[in-house]
């Protein structure tokens, strides 16, 4: 279907999906660029496609639009050639190693953590209700499509941790008291790794639920690592033991 | 000194420092927020201070300005209360382990790599001429002040690698052919670790100068890690052996 007017109702509808409020209302989100759209398609999440490229043929409803419309819908400086309208991720069972996020606020950090979680065989991501929206376009872009390969749960993490199977070892970071992650043997253990907010760390009510505190040994000139890097190194170590 | 007009020549001058062209011309850059300004001060790089806070007393030239002026100069949604005008970093000797960046483009990635480099005892960062400007405000913020704790060199990295002391082992990443970083013993070796561009990796003329290719073992669903995470995990491993 061709659309050439920026005042078209469908275009206005797509534009609204740039806002969290409407993404939550419609259970849909936008995903930019061909390789990410293709991942959504392969996983069965893709609903509709918006593109300026007439040669693109998918077997789902496709809107062929003008570059001007694309500019309106795209969140990148150089507009994407393809934007997908994707259903939200529906996998939400707790399985395998968990990464638990307590109020991560930076979209790039959340996206990076999702990407690393898949790389290091974590099966489930649990995030607190106040964590940044995973359907934010910056998060989606930073996941490099890995968002479709993870169980993702948003909720009350205190409640979720309290109801976790007894065989999970709950680990969090503590710069002062933690044990060097390099010295810990994770073999045959199911791990729930809890990562705190960029500025304030893990809330004390969440930290108090943990079985073990760990840290990453570093030069004392540096107080802390970027939250995405910290989470990634810990997942890397859990995966490699 | 008090300044209340946004048309003041000094304010116009500070505003220009938001652009790379003028930072290069003046050899100065802006740094936001008190803890980063303090780091620049402690390291002797701070030239002048701009603040809305009359209670702030430094023993260097301070401009007390209006919130409106601060909004003009700050790059953050919520304006900083203090902005420092800092001299560029002048340490540029090659020493210790090196992290070498071949055309890193994302400011967040560069800042994160600088922060991790200090954490993992890398002494020098070398970046290609086409790498994003380290004095970009997003880079500075992501370094969390660690930019002042590193030797930083921008130049022709092919030439720099060719002229490196013979005892440096030059390492880069190769997803297909690389050896698992976890299995390598770095003890007593001087390392130059080369990290490539986010989309295209290390250029072949640079890769061909390397003595060893390494990779980070990961799930095959995930093609690659975020460049900042990848560099950080490799530096972490080099530091911990």
Coordinates of C-alpha atoms in Angstrom, one line a residue, chain A residues 32-222:
Chain A
X32 CA 14.5 0.1 12.4
X33 CA 16.9 -1.2 9.7
X34 CA 16.6 -4.3 7.6
X35 CA 18.7 -6.8 9.7
X36 CA 16.6 -6.0 12.8
X37 CA 13.3 -6.1 10.9
X38 CA 14.4 -9.5 9.5
X39 CA 15.0 -10.8 13.0
X40 CA 11.6 -9.8 14.1
X41 CA 10.2 -11.4 11.0
X42 CA 12.0 -14.7 11.5
X43 CA 10.9 -14.9 15.1
X44 CA 7.2 -14.3 14.1
X45 CA 6.9 -10.9 15.8
X46 CA 6.6 -8.7 12.8
X47 CA 3.1 -7.2 12.1
X48 CA 3.7 -4.6 9.4
X49 CA 6.5 -3.0 7.4
X50 CA 7.1 0.6 6.4
X51 CA 9.6 1.3 3.7
X52 CA 10.8 3.7 1.0
X53 CA 12.1 0.7 -1.0
X54 CA 9.7 -0.5 -3.6
X55 CA 11.8 -3.6 -4.3
X56 CA 11.3 -4.9 -0.8
X57 CA 8.7 -7.7 -0.8
X58 CA 7.7 -9.4 2.5
X59 CA 4.6 -11.6 2.8
X60 CA 3.1 -9.2 5.3
X61 CA 1.3 -5.9 5.0
X62 CA 3.8 -3.3 3.6
X63 CA 3.4 0.4 3.5
X64 CA 5.5 2.1 0.8
X65 CA 6.1 5.7 1.9
X66 CA 8.0 8.8 1.0
X67 CA 11.5 9.7 2.5
X68 CA 9.7 12.6 4.2
X69 CA 7.4 10.2 6.1
X70 CA 10.4 7.9 6.9
X71 CA 12.2 10.9 8.4
X72 CA 9.2 11.5 10.7
X73 CA 9.1 7.9 11.9
X74 CA 12.8 7.1 12.1
X75 CA 14.8 7.9 15.2
X76 CA 18.2 8.0 13.5
X77 CA 20.0 11.0 11.9
X78 CA 20.1 9.2 8.6
X79 CA 16.6 7.7 8.3
X80 CA 16.2 4.0 8.2
X81 CA 15.1 2.5 4.8
X82 CA 12.9 0.0 6.6
X83 CA 10.9 0.2 9.8
X84 CA 9.0 -2.8 11.2
X85 CA 6.0 -2.7 13.4
X86 CA 6.6 -5.5 15.9
X87 CA 4.5 -7.2 18.5
X88 CA 6.0 -7.0 22.0
X89 CA 8.1 -10.0 23.1
X90 CA 5.8 -12.6 24.7
X91 CA 8.3 -15.0 26.2
X92 CA 8.2 -14.5 29.9
X93 CA 9.0 -17.7 31.7
X94 CA 11.9 -17.9 34.1
X95 CA 14.5 -20.4 33.0
X96 CA 18.3 -20.8 32.9
X97 CA 20.6 -18.1 34.3
X98 CA 18.9 -14.8 35.1
X99 CA 20.1 -11.3 34.8
X100 CA 18.1 -9.0 37.1
X101 CA 18.2 -5.2 36.6
X102 CA 17.3 -2.9 39.5
X103 CA 16.4 0.4 37.9
X104 CA 18.9 0.6 35.0
X105 CA 18.2 4.0 33.3
X106 CA 20.4 4.4 30.3
X107 CA 18.9 2.9 27.1
X108 CA 22.4 2.1 25.7
X109 CA 23.2 0.1 28.9
X110 CA 20.0 -1.9 28.8
X111 CA 20.5 -2.7 25.1
X112 CA 24.1 -3.7 25.7
X113 CA 23.2 -5.9 28.6
X114 CA 20.5 -7.7 26.5
X115 CA 23.1 -8.3 23.8
X116 CA 25.7 -9.6 26.2
X117 CA 23.1 -11.8 28.0
X118 CA 22.4 -13.7 24.8
X119 CA 26.2 -13.9 24.1
X120 CA 26.9 -15.4 27.5
X121 CA 24.0 -17.9 27.6
X122 CA 21.8 -16.1 30.1
X123 CA 18.2 -17.2 29.2
X124 CA 16.1 -14.7 31.1
X125 CA 16.2 -11.0 31.9
X126 CA 14.1 -9.6 34.8
X127 CA 13.8 -5.9 35.2
X128 CA 12.3 -3.7 37.9
X129 CA 9.2 -1.7 37.0
X130 CA 11.3 1.5 37.1
X131 CA 13.9 0.3 34.6
X132 CA 13.9 2.2 31.3
X133 CA 11.4 0.9 28.7
X134 CA 13.0 -1.9 26.6
X135 CA 10.9 -0.8 23.6
X136 CA 12.6 2.6 23.5
X137 CA 14.3 2.9 20.0
X138 CA 17.8 3.4 21.5
X139 CA 17.5 0.2 23.6
X140 CA 16.3 -1.8 20.5
X141 CA 19.1 -0.5 18.4
X142 CA 21.7 -1.4 21.1
X143 CA 20.4 -4.9 21.5
X144 CA 21.4 -5.6 17.8
X145 CA 18.2 -7.8 17.6
X146 CA 19.1 -10.0 20.6
X147 CA 16.0 -8.8 22.3
X148 CA 14.2 -11.5 20.3
X149 CA 16.4 -14.2 21.8
X150 CA 15.7 -13.7 25.5
X151 CA 12.9 -14.2 28.0
X152 CA 12.1 -10.8 29.2
X153 CA 10.1 -10.1 32.4
X154 CA 9.2 -6.7 33.9
X155 CA 7.9 -6.7 37.4
X156 CA 8.4 -6.4 41.2
X157 CA 11.9 -7.8 41.4
X158 CA 11.8 -8.2 45.2
X159 CA 8.7 -10.4 44.8
X160 CA 10.3 -12.3 41.9
X161 CA 13.5 -13.0 43.8
X162 CA 11.6 -14.1 46.9
X163 CA 9.6 -16.7 44.8
X164 CA 12.6 -18.0 42.8
X165 CA 13.4 -21.7 42.9
X166 CA 15.6 -22.6 45.8
X167 CA 18.4 -23.8 43.6
X168 CA 19.2 -20.4 42.3
X169 CA 22.2 -18.7 43.8
X170 CA 21.5 -14.9 44.0
X171 CA 24.6 -12.8 43.4
X172 CA 25.1 -9.0 43.4
X173 CA 28.0 -6.6 43.3
X174 CA 29.6 -4.9 46.3
X175 CA 32.7 -2.8 45.6
X176 CA 33.8 -3.0 49.2
X177 CA 32.9 -6.4 50.5
X178 CA 32.5 -8.5 47.4
X179 CA 34.6 -11.5 46.6
X180 CA 36.7 -11.4 43.4
X181 CA 34.4 -12.9 40.6
X182 CA 37.5 -14.5 39.1
X183 CA 38.0 -16.7 42.2
X184 CA 34.4 -18.1 42.2
X185 CA 33.4 -21.5 40.8
X186 CA 30.0 -21.3 39.2
X187 CA 29.9 -24.8 37.9
X188 CA 26.5 -26.5 38.0
X189 CA 24.9 -23.6 39.8
X190 CA 21.9 -21.7 38.6
X191 CA 22.7 -18.0 38.9
X192 CA 20.5 -15.0 39.4
X193 CA 22.8 -12.0 38.9
X194 CA 21.5 -8.7 40.2
X195 CA 22.8 -5.4 38.7
X196 CA 21.9 -2.0 40.3
X197 CA 21.2 1.5 39.0
X198 CA 24.0 3.5 37.3
X199 CA 24.4 6.0 40.1
X200 CA 23.0 4.4 43.2
X201 CA 23.7 0.7 42.8
X202 CA 21.4 -2.1 44.0
X203 CA 18.7 -1.0 46.6
X204 CA 19.4 -2.4 50.0
X205 CA 16.2 -4.4 50.2
X206 CA 17.2 -6.2 47.0
X207 CA 20.9 -6.6 48.1
X208 CA 19.8 -8.2 51.4
X209 CA 18.1 -11.0 49.5
X210 CA 21.3 -12.1 47.9
X211 CA 23.4 -15.1 48.8
X212 CA 26.7 -13.8 47.7
X213 CA 28.4 -10.5 46.9
X214 CA 31.1 -10.2 44.3
X215 CA 33.2 -7.5 42.7
X216 CA 35.5 -7.0 39.7
X217 CA 39.1 -6.3 40.8
X218 CA 40.3 -3.0 39.4
X219 CA 42.7 -0.1 39.8
X220 CA 41.8 2.1 42.8
X221 CA 41.8 5.3 40.6
X222 CA 38.6 3.9 39.1

